[in-house]
PDB file of C-alpha atoms in Angstrom:
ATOM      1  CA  UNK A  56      81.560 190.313  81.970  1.00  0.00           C
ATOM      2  CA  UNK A  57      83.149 191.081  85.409  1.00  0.00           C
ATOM      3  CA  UNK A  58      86.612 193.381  85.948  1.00  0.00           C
ATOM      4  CA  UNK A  59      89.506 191.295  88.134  1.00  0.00           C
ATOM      5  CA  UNK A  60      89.878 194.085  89.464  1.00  0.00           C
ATOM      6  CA  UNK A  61      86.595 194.446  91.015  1.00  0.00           C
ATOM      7  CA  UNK A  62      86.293 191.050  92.489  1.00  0.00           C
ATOM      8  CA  UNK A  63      86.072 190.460  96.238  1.00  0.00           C
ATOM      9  CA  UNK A  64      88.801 187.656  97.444  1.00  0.00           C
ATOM     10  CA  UNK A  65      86.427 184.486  97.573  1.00  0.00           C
ATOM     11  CA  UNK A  66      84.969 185.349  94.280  1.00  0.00           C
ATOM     12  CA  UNK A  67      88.549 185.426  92.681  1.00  0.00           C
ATOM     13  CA  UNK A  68      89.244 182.032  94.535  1.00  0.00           C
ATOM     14  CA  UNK A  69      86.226 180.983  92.933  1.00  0.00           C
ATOM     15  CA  UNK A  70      86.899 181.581  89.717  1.00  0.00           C
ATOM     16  CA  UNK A  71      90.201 180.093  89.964  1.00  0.00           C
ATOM     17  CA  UNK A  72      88.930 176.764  90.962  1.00  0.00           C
ATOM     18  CA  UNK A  73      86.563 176.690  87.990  1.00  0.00           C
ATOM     19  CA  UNK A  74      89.394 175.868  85.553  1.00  0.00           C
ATOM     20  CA  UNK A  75      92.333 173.024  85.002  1.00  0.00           C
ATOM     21  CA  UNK A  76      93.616 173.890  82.100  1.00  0.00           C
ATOM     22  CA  UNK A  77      94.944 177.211  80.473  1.00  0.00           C
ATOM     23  CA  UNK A  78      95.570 178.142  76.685  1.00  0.00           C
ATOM     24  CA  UNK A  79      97.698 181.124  76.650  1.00  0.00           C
ATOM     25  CA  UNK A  80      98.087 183.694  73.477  1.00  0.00           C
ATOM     26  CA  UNK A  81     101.473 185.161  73.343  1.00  0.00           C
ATOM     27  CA  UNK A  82     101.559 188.574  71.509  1.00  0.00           C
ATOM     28  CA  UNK A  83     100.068 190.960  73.544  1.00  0.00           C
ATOM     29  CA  UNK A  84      99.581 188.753  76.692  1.00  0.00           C
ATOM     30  CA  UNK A  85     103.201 187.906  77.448  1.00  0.00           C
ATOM     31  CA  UNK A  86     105.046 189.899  75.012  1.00  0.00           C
ATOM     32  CA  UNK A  87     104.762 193.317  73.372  1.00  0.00           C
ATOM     33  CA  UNK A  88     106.270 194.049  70.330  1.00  0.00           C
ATOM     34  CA  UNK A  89     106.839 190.239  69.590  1.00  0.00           C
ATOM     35  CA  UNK A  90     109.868 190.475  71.688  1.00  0.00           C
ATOM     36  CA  UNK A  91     109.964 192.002  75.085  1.00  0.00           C
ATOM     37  CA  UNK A  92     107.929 190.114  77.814  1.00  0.00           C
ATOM     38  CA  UNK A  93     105.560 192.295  79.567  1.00  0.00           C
ATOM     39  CA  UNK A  94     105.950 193.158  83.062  1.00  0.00           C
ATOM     40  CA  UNK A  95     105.020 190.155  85.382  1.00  0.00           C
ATOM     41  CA  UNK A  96     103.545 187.988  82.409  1.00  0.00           C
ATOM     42  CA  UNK A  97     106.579 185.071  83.405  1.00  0.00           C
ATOM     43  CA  UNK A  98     105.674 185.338  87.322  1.00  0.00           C
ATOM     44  CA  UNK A  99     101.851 184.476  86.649  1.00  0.00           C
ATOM     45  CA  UNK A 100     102.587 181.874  84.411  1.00  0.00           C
ATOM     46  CA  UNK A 101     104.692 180.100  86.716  1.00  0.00           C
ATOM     47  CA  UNK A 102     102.578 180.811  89.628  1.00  0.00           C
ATOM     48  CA  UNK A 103      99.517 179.290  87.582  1.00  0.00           C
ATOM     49  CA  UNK A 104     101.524 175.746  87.129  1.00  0.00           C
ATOM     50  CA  UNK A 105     102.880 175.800  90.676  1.00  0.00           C
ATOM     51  CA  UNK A 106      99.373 176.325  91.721  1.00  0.00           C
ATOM     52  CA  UNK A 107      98.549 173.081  89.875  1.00  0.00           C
ATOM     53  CA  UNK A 108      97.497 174.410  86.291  1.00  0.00           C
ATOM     54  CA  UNK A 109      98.147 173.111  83.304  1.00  0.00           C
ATOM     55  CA  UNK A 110      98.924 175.513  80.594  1.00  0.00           C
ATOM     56  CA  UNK A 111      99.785 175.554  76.393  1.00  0.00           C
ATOM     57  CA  UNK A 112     100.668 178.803  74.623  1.00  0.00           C
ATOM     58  CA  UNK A 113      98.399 179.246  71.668  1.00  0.00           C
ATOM     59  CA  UNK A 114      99.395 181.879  68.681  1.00  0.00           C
ATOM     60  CA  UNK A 115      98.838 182.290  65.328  1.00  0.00           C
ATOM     61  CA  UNK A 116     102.540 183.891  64.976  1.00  0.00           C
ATOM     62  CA  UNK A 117     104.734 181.521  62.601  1.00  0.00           C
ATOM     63  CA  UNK A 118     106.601 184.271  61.679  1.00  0.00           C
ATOM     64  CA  UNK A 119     109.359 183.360  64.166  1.00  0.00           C
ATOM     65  CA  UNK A 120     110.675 179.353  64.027  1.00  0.00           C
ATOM     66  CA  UNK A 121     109.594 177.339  66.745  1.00  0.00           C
ATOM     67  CA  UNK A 122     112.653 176.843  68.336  1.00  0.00           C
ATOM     68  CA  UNK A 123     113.668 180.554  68.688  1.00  0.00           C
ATOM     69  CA  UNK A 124     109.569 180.863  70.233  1.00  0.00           C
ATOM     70  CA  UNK A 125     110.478 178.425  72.594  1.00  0.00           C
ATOM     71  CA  UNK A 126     114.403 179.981  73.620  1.00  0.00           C
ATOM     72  CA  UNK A 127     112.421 183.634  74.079  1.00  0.00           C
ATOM     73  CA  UNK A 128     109.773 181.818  77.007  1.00  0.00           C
ATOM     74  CA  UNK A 129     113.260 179.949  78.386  1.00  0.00           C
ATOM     75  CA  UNK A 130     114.834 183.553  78.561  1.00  0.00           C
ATOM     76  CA  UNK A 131     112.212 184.755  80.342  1.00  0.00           C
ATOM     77  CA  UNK A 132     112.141 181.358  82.881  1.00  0.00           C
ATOM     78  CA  UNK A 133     109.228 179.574  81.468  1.00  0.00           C
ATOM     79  CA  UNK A 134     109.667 176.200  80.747  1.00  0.00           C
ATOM     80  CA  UNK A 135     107.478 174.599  77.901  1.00  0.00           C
ATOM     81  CA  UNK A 136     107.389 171.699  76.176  1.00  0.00           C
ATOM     82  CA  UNK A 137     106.901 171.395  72.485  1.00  0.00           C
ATOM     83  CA  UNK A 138     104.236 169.747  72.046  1.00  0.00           C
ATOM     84  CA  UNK A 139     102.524 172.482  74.693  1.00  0.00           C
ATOM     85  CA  UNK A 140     103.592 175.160  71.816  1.00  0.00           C
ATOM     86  CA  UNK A 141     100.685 175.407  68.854  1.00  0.00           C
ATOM     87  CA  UNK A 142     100.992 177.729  65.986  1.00  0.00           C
ATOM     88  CA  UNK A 143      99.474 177.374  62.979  1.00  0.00           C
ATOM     89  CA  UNK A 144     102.707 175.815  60.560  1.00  0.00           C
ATOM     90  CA  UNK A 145     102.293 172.701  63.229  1.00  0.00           C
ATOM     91  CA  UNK A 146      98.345 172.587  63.413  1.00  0.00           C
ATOM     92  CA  UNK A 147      98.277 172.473  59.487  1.00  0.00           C
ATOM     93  CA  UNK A 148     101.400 170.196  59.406  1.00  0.00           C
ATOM     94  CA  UNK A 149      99.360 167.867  61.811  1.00  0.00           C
ATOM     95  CA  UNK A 150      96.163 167.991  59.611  1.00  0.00           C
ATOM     96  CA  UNK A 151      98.042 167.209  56.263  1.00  0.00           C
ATOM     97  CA  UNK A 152      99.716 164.107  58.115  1.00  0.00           C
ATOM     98  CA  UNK A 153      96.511 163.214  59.309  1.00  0.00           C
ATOM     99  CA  UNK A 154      95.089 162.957  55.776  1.00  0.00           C
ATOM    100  CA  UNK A 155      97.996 160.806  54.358  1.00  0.00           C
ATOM    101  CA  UNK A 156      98.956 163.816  52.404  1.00  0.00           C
ATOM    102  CA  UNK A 157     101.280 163.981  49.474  1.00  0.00           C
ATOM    103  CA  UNK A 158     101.609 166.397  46.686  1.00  0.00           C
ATOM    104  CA  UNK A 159     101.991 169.869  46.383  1.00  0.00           C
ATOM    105  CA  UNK A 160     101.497 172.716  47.598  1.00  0.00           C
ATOM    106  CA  UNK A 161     101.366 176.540  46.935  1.00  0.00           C
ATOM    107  CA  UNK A 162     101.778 177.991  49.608  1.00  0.00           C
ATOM    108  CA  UNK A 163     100.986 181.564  50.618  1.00  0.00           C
ATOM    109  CA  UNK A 164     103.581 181.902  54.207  1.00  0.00           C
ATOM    110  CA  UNK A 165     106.647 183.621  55.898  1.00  0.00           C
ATOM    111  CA  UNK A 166     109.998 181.796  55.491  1.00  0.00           C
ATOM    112  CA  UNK A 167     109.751 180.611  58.710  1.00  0.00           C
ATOM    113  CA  UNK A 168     106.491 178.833  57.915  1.00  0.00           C
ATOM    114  CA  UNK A 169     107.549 177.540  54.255  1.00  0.00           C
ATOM    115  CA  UNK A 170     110.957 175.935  56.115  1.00  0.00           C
ATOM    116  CA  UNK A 171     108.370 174.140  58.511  1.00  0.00           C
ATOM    117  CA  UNK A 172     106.196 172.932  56.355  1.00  0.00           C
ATOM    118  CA  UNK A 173     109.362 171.712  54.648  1.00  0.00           C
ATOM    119  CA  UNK A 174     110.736 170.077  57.886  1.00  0.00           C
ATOM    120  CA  UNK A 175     108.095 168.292  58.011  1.00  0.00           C
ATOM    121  CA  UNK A 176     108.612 166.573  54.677  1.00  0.00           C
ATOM    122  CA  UNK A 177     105.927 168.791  52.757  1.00  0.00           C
ATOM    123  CA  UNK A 178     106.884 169.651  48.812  1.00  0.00           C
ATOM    124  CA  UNK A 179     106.424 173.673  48.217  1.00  0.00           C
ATOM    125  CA  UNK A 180     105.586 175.260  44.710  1.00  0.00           C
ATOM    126  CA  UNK A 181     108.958 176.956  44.271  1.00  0.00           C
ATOM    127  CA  UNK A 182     109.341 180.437  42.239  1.00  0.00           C
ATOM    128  CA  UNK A 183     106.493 182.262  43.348  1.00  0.00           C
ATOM    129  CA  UNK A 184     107.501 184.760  45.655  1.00  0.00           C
ATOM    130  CA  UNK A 185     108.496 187.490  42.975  1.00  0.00           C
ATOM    131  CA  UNK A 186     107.006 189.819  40.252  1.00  0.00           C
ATOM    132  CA  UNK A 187     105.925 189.372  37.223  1.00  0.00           C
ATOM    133  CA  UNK A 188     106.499 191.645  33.871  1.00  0.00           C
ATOM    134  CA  UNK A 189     103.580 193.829  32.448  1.00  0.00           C
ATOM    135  CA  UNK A 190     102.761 191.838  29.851  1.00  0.00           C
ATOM    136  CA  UNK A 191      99.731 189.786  29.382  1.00  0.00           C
ATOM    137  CA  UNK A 192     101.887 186.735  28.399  1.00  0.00           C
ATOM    138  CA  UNK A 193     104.227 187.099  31.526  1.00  0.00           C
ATOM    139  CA  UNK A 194     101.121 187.028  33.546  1.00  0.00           C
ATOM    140  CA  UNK A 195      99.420 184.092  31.842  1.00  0.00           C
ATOM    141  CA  UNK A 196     102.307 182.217  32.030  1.00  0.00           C
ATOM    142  CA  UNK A 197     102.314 182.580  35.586  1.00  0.00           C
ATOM    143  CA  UNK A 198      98.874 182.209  36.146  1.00  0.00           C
ATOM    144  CA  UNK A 199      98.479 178.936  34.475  1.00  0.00           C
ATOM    145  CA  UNK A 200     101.123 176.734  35.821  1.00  0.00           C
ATOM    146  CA  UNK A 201     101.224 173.043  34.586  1.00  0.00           C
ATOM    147  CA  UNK A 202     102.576 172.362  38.402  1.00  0.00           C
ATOM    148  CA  UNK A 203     100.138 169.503  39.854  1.00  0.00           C
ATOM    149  CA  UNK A 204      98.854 171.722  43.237  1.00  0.00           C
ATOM    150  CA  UNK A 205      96.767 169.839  45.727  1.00  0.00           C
ATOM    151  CA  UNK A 206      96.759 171.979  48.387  1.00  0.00           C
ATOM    152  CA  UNK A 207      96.852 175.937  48.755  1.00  0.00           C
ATOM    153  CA  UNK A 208      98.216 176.896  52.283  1.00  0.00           C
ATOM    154  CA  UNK A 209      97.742 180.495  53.497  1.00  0.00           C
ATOM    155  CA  UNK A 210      99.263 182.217  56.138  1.00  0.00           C
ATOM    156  CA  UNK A 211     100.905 185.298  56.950  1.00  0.00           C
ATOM    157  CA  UNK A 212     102.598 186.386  54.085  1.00  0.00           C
ATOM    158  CA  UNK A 213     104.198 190.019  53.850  1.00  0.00           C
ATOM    159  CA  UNK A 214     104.757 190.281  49.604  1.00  0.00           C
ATOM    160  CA  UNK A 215     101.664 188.434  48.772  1.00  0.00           C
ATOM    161  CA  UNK A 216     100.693 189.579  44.909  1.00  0.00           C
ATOM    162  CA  UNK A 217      97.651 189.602  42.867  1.00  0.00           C
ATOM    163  CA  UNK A 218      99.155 186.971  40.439  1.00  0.00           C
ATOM    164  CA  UNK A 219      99.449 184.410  43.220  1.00  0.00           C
ATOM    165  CA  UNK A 220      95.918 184.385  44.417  1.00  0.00           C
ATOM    166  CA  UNK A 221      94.981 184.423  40.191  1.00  0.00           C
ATOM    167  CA  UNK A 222      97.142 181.134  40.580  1.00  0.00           C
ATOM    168  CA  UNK A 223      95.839 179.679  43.796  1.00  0.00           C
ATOM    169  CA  UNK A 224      92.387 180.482  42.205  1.00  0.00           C
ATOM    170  CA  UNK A 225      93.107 178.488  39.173  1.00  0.00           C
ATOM    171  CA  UNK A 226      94.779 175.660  41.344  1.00  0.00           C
ATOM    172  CA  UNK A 227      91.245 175.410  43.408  1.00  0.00           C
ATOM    173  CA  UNK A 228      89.165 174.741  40.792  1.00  0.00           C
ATOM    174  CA  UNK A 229      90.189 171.446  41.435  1.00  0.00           C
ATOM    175  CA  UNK A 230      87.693 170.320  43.409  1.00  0.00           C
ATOM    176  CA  UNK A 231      90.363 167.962  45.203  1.00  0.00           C
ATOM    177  CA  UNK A 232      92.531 170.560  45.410  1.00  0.00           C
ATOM    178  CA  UNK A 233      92.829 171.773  49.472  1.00  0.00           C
ATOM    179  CA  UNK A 234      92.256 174.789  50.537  1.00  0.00           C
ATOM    180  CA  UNK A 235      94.116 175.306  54.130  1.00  0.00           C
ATOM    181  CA  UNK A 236      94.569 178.495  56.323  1.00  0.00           C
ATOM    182  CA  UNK A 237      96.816 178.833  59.517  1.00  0.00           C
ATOM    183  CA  UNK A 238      96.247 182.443  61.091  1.00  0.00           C
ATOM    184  CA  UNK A 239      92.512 184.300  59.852  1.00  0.00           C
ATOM    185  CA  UNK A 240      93.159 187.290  62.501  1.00  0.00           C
ATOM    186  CA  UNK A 241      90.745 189.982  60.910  1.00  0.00           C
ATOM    187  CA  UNK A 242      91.988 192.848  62.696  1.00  0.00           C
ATOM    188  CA  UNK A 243      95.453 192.605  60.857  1.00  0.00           C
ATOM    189  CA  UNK A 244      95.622 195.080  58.297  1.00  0.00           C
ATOM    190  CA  UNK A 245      95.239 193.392  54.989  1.00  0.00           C
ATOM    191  CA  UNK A 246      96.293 190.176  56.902  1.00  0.00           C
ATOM    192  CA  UNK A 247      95.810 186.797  55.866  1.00  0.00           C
ATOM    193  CA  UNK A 248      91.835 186.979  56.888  1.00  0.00           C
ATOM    194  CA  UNK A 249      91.324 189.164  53.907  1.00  0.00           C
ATOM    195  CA  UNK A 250      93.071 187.312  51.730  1.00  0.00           C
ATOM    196  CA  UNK A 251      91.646 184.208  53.017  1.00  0.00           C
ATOM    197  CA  UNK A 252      88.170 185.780  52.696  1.00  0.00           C
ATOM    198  CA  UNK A 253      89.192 186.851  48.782  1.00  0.00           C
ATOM    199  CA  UNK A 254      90.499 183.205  47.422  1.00  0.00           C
ATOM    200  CA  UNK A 255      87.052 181.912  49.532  1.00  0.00           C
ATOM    201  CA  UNK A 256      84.515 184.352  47.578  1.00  0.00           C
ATOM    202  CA  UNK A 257      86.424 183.822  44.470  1.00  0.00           C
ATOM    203  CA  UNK A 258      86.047 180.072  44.022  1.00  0.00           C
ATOM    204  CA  UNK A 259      83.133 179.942  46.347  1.00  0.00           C
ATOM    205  CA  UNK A 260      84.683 177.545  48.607  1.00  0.00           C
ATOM    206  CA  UNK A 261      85.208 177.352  52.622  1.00  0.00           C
ATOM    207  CA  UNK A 262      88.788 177.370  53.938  1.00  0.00           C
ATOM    208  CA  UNK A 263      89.719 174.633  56.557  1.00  0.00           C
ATOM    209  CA  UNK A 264      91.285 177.412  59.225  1.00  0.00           C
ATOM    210  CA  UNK A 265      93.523 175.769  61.504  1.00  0.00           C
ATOM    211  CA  UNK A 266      94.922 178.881  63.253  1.00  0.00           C
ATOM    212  CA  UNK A 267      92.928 181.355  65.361  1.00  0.00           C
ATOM    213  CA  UNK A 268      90.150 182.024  65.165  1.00  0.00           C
ATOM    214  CA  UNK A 269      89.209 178.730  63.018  1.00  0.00           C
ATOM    215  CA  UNK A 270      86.964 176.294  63.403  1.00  0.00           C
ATOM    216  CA  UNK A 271      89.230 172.939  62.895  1.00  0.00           C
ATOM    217  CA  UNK A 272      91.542 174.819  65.320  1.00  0.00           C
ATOM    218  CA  UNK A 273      89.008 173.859  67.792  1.00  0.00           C
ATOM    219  CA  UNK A 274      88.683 170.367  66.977  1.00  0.00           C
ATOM    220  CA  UNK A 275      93.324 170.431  67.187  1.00  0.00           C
ATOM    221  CA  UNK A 276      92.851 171.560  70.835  1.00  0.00           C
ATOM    222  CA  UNK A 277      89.801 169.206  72.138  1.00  0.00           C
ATOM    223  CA  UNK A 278      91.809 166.266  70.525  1.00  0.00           C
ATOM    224  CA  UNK A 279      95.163 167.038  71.282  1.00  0.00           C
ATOM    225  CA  UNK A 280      94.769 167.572  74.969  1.00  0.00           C
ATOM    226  CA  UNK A 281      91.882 165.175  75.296  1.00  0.00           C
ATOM    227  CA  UNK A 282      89.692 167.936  76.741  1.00  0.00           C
ATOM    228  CA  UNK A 283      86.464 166.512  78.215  1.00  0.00           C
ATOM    229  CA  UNK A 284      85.005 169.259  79.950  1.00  0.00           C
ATOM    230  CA  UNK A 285      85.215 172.345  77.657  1.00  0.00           C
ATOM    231  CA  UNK A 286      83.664 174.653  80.581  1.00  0.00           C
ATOM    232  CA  UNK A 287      86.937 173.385  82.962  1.00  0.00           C
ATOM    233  CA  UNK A 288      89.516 174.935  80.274  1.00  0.00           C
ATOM    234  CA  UNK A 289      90.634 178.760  80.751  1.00  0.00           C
ATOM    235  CA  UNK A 290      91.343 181.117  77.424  1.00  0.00           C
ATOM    236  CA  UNK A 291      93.829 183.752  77.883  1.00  0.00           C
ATOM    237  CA  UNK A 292      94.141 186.453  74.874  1.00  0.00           C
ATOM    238  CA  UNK A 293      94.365 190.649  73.987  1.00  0.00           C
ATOM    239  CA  UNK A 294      91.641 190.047  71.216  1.00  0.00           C
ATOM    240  CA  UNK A 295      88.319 190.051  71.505  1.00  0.00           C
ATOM    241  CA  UNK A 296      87.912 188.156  68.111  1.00  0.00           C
ATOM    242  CA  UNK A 297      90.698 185.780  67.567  1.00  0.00           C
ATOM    243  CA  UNK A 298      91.051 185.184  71.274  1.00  0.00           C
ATOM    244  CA  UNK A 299      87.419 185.772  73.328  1.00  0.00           C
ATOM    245  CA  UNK A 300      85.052 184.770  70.297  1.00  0.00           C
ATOM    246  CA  UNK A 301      87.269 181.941  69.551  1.00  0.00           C
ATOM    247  CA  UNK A 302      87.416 180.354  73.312  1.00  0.00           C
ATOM    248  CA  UNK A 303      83.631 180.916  73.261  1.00  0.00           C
ATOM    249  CA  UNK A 304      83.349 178.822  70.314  1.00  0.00           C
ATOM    250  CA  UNK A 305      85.245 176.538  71.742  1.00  0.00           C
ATOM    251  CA  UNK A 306      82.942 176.196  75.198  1.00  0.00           C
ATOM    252  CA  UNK A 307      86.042 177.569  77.166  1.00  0.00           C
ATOM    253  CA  UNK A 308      85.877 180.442  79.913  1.00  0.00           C
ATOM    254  CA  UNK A 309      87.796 183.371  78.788  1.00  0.00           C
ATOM    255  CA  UNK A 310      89.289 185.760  79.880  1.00  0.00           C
ATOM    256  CA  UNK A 311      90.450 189.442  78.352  1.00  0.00           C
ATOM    257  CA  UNK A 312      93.783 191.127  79.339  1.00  0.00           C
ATOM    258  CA  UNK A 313      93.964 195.232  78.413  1.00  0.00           C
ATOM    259  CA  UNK A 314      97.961 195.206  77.431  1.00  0.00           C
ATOM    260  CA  UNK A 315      97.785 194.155  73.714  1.00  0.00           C
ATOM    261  CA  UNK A 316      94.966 194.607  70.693  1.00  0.00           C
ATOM    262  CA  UNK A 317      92.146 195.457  72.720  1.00  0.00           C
ATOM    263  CA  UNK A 318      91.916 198.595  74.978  1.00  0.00           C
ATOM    264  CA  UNK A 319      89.546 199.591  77.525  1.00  0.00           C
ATOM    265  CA  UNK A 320      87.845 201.741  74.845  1.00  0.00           C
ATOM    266  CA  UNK A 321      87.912 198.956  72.205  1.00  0.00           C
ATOM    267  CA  UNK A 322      85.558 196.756  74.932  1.00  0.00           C
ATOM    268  CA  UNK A 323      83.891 199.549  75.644  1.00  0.00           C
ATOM    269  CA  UNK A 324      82.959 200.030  72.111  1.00  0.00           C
ATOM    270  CA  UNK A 325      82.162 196.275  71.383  1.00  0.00           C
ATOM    271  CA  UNK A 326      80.027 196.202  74.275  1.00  0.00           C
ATOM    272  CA  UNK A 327      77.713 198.737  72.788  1.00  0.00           C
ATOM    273  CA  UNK A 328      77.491 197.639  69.306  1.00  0.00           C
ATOM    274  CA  UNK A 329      77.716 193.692  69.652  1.00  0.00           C
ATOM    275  CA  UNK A 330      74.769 191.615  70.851  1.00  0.00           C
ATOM    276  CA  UNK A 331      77.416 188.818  71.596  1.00  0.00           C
ATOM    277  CA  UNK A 332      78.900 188.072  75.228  1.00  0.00           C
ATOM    278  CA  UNK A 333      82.444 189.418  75.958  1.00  0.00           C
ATOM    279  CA  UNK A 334      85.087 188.198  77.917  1.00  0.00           C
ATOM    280  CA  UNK A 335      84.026 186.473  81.427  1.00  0.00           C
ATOM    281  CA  UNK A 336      86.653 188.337  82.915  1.00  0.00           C
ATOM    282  CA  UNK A 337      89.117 191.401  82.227  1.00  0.00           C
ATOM    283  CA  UNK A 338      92.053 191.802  83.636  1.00  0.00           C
ATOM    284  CA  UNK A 339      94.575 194.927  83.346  1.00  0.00           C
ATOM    285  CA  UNK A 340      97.430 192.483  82.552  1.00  0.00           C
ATOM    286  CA  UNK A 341      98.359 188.423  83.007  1.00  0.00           C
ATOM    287  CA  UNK A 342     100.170 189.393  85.972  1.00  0.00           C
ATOM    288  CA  UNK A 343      97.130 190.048  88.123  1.00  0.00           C
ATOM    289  CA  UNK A 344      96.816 186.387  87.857  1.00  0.00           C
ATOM    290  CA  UNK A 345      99.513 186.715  90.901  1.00  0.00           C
ATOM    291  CA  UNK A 346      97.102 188.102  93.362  1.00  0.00           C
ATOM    292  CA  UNK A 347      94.084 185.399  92.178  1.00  0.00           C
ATOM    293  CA  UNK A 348      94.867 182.867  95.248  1.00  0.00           C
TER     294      UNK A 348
END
């Protein structure tokens, strides 16, 4: 693990001719508080592609619709395609396509995720974002839907209940019924990695993850952007589990900037107690990139 900061010039030139291609988190690396772009964050992106990079913007933030995502980055003067946008609603939109599917799902999700899926062409379990009464037969009722569910979909969902995990639980003893996540970020408080974790140890199954920092995530990005040499590909993130661990897993470099989850304390910390490798670089902020070349 080396500091930016602390590299001479031809190490940093080094280092930037050992990658092609750049995935890019976006909380925390080019904005803070999901809105505001951080100071310089636009400049080094733009300086990596006129430099020759390629770069794609990975997050596992579907709170916000696509097309507002991709109006904040124009704002801001970064240009990005589409298809060079991932986010969990598209990576699990992309799977279910992939597997022919059709039926229905519950799905656990922010509006903005549910209206995706939709988009797509995707039938939602309807009715089960509210309460239910106190009484056992209210909650029974709910419980035990006669709805045909094939797939349970979680992602980031702010008035998740008890009831609807009872249901997804019942749904998933199906044993061809799916069980799909988007975003597993464990560091969320009571974010959709616990509740992942909690529908996986209650019907002792294995979610497919397809947001960071999941394992068919990996296989969306080596596909999707035909990557043949995992070591040539640069991971930008602010954690060191959804972001680092994940571009690790993936064979990719990595590197850590300080201006979003993790703080100099937190890799301090991490460094002591884990046995695991950190970043390969930290860097105070994305715009240091800048003053790489």
């Amino acid at each position: 693990m080396k500091f930016f900061k602390d590299l001479n010039q031809s190490e940093k030139l080094e280092f930037f001719n050992s990658f092609d291609l750049v995935f890019c988190d976006c909380d925390g690396v080019i904005w803070q508080n999901l809105h505001d772009a951080l100071p310089g964050s636009a400049d080094a992106v733009n300086h990596l592609i006129k430099l020759g990079k390629k770069i794609a913007f990975v997050t596992n933030n579907s709170l916000i619709p696509c097309e507002l995502q991709l109006e904040k980055f124009s704002k801001i003067n970064i240009n990005i395609e589409k298809h060079h946008f991932i986010h969990p609603a598209q990576s699990i939109a992309d799977y279910l396509e992939s597997l022919k599917f059709d039926g229905l799902i519950l799905c656990f999700g922010s509006p903005a995720f549910k209206t995706y899926l939709q988009d797509r062409g995707f039938q939602l379990v309807e009715g089960c974002d509210g309460l239910v009464g106190n009484s056992i037969i209210e909650l029974r009722n709910a419980i035990y839907s006669t709805d045909m569910v094939k797939a349970v979909v979680m992602d980031v969902e702010f008035n998740c209940t008890a009831w609807k995990l009872m249901r997804a639980q019942m749904h998933l003893k199906d044993p061809e019924c799916l069980l799909v996540a988007g975003a597993a970020d464990p560091k969320v408080p009571f974010g959709p990695g616990a509740f992942i974790k909690v529908l996986e140890e209650a019907t002792e199954r294995k979610a497919i993850v397809l947001g960071k920092p999941g394992f068919g995530l990996k296989d969306t990005l080596l596909e999707k952007f035909n990557i043949q040499h995992k070591n040539r590909v640069l991971f930008i993130g602010d954690s060191l589990k959804s972001d680092v661990q994940f571009g690790k897993m993936c064979g990719f470099q990595t590197m850590l900037v300080l201006t979003g989850a993790t703080k100099l304390r937190d890799l301090e910390q991490f460094a002591h107690q884990n046995d695991e490798t950190g970043p390969d670089i930290v860097a105070e902020s994305l715009k240091d990139i800048i003053h790489l070349v």
